[in-house]
Short mmCIF file of C-alpha atoms in Angstrom, two decimals:
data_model
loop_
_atom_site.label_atom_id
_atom_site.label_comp_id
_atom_site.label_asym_id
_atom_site.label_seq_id
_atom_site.Cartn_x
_atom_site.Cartn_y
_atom_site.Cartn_z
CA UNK A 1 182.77 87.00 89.60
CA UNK A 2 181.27 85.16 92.18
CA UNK A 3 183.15 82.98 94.43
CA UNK A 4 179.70 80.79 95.72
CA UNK A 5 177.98 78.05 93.70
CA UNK A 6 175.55 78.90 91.56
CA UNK A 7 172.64 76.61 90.60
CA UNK A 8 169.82 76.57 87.80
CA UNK A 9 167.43 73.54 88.08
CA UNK A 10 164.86 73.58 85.28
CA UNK A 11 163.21 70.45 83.04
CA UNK A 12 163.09 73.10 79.87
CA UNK A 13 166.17 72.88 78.33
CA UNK A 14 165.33 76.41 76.93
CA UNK A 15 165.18 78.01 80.58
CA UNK A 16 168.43 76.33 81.09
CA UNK A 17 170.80 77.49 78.32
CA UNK A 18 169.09 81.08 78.20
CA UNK A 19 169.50 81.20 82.11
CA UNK A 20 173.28 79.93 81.94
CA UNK A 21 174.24 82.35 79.38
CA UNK A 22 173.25 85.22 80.93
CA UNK A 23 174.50 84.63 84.10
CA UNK A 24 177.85 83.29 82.72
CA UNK A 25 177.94 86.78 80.75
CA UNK A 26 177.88 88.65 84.02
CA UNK A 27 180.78 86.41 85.15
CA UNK A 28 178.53 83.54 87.22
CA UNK A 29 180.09 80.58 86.94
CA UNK A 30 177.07 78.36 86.71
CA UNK A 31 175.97 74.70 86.95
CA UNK A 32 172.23 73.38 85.83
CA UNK A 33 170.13 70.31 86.59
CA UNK A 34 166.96 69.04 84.46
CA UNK A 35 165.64 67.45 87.49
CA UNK A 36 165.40 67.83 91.86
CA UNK A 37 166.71 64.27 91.71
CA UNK A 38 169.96 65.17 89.62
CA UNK A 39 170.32 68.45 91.47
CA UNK A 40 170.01 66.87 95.34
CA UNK A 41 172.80 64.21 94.21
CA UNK A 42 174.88 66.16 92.22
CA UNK A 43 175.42 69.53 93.91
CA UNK A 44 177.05 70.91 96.84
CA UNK A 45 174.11 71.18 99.40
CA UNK A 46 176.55 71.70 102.38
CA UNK A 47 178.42 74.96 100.83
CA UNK A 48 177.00 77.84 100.63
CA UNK A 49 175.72 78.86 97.26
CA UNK A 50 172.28 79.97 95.50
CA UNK A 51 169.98 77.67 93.51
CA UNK A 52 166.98 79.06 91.30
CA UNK A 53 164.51 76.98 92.00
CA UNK A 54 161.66 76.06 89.11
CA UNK A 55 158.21 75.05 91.23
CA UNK A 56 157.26 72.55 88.34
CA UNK A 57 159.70 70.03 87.50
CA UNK A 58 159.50 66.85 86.52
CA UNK A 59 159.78 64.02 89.04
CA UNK A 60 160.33 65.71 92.52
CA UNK A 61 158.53 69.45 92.54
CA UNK A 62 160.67 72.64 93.27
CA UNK A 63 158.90 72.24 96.47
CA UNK A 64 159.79 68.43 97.21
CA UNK A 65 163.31 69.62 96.34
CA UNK A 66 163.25 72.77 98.97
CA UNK A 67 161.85 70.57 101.97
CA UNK A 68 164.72 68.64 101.03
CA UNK A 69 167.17 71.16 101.34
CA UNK A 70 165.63 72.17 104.64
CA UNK A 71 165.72 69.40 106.38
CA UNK A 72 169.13 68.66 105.74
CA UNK A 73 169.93 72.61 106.90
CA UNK A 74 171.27 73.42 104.03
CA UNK A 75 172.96 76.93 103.38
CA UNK A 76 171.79 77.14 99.86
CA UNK A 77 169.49 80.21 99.37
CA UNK A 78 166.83 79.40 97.41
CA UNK A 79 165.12 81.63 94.46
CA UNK A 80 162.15 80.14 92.65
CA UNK A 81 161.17 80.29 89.35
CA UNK A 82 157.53 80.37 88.88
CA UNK A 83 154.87 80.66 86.38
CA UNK A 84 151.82 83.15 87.03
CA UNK A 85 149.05 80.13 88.96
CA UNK A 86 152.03 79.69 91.25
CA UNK A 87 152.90 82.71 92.69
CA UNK A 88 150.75 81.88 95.80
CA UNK A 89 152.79 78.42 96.25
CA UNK A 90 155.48 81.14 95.51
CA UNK A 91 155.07 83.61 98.20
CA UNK A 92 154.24 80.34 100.63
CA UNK A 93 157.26 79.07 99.57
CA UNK A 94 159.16 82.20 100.85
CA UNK A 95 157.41 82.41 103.96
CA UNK A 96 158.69 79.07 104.88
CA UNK A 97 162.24 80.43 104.29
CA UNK A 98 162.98 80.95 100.62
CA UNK A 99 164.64 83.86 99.45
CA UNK A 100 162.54 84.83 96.93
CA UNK A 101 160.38 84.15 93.90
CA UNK A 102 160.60 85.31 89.77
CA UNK A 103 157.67 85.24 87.94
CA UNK A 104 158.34 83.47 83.77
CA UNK A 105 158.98 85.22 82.15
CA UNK A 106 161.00 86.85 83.91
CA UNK A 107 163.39 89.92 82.75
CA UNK A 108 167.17 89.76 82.51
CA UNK A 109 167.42 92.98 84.96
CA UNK A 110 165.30 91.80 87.11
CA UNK A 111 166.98 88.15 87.09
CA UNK A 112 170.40 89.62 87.76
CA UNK A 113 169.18 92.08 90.16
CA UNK A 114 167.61 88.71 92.49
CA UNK A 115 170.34 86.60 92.33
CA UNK A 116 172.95 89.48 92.89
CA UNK A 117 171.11 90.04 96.50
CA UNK A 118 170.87 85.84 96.76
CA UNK A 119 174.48 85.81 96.36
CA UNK A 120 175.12 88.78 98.73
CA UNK A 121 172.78 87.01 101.23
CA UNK A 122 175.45 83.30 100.54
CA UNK A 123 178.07 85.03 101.01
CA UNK A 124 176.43 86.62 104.44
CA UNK A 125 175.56 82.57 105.09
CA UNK A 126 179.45 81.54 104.70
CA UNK A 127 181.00 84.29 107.16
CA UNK A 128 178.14 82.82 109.45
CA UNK A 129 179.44 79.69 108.84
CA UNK A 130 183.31 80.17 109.03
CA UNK A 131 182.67 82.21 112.18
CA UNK A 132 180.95 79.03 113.53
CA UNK A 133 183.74 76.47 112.78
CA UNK A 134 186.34 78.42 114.31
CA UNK A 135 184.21 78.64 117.53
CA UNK A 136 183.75 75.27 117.30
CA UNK A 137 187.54 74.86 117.10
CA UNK A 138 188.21 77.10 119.68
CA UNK A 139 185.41 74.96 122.40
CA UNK A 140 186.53 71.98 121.20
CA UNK A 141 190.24 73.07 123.13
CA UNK A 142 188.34 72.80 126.60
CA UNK A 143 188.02 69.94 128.96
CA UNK A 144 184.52 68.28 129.58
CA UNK A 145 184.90 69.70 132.85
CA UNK A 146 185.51 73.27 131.32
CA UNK A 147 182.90 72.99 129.16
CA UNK A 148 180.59 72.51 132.36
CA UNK A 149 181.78 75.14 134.16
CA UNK A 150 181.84 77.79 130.74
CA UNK A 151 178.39 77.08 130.50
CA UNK A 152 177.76 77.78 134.44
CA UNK A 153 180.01 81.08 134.11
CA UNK A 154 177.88 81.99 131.41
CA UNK A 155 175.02 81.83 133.09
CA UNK A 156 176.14 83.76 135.82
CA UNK A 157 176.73 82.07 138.71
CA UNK A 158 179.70 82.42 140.86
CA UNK A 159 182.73 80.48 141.41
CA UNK A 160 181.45 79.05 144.73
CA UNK A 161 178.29 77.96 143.35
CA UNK A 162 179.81 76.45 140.10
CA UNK A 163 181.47 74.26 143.18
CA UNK A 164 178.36 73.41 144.59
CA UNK A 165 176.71 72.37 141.84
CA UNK A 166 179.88 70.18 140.21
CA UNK A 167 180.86 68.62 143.89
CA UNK A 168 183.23 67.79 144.67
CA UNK A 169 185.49 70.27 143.42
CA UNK A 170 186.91 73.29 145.11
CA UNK A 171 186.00 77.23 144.54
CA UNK A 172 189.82 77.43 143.85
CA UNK A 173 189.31 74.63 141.38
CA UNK A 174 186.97 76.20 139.63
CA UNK A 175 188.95 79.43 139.26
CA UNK A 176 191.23 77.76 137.70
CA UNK A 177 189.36 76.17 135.52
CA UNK A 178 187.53 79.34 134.43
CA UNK A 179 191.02 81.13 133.87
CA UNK A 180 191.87 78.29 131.61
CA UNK A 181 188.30 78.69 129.94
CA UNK A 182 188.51 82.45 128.70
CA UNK A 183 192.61 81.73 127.80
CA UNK A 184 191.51 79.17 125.57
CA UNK A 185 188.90 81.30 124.11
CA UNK A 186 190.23 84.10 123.93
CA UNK A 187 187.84 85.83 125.94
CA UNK A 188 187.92 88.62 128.70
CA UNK A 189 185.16 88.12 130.83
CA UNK A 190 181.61 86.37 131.66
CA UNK A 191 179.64 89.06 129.91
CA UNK A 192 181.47 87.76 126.06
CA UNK A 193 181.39 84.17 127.49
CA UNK A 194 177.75 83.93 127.15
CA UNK A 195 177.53 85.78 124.08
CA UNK A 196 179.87 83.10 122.52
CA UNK A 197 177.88 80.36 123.85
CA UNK A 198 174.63 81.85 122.92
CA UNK A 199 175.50 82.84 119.49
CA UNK A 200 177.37 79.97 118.23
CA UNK A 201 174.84 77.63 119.84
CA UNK A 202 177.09 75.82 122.18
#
């Protein structure tokens, strides 16, 4: 059974129950929505999680609905439901950053195949996202003045420059604050400094 949110938003009531049942009978624990409105107030956009997507709703379009979802930055990935004019809005659709795109009707194998590798790719999305927040935590230990000279160690300059460019402190001063920099972090050297920084967007 999954442990990430799983989301069917459909105006045919049909697509909804037939959708629910089958992925509840493969152990999805699943929540649906009749309209974009319902689904952008009612669901977890924050958390990680898959939503199947249909392009033509009622009210705000399954496209309406994904710009939503991307301009908040939302983690959800995103798997349309489409019917056979749409599949170039479709394919668009993933271009811009969707995960991908079933055709109605659509087979069960098929279905269950998608939203297996969606849920694969959430779960991907949450270590991301845990690995993140305890970086986060982690920086959030230094000093403003450790921060600036993390970021100058990361770039590569040396202890006496880091001086020059902060005076007036000390080359001794900024030793120490760069010892006190990788103990807090946990890190051994300059080299997985800037990798932190770069890949946790600091």
């Amino acid at each position: 059974m999954s442990t990430h949110k799983l989301y069917v938003i459909d105006d045919d009531e049909a697509v909804r129950r037939s959708l629910g049942l089958l992925l509840l009978s493969r152990g999805h624990a699943v929540q649906a929505f009749a309209s974009g409105e319902a689904f952008l107030e009612g669901a977890a956009l924050d958390e990680p999680g898959v939503a199947i997507l249909d392009l033509r709703l009622d009210g705000l379009s399954g496209l309406q609905v994904f710009d939503a979802l991307r301009q908040r930055a939302s983690p959800l990935v995103v798997v349309f439901l489409s019917g056979h004019g749409d599949i170039p809005v479709a394919v668009q659709a993933v271009q811009d950053g969707a995960f991908g795109w079933l055709e109605k009707p659509c087979s069960d194998e098929r279905l269950l195949e998608t939203v297996e590798k969606a849920l694969a790719r959430a779960a991907e999305i949450a270590t991301r996202l845990q690995a993140r927040q305890a970086a986060l935590a982690l920086w959030q230990r230094l000093t403003p003045r450790e921060m600036q000279v993390a970021r100058l160690v990361a770039e590569g300059h040396a202890n006496k420059r880091i001086a020059q460019l902060l005076a007036p402190i000390e080359p001794r001063t900024v030793e120490t604050h760069r010892a006190h920099v990788f103990a807090k972090l946990a890190l051994a050297n300059s080299h997985e400094l800037e990798r932190f920084i770069r890949e946790h967007g600091l």
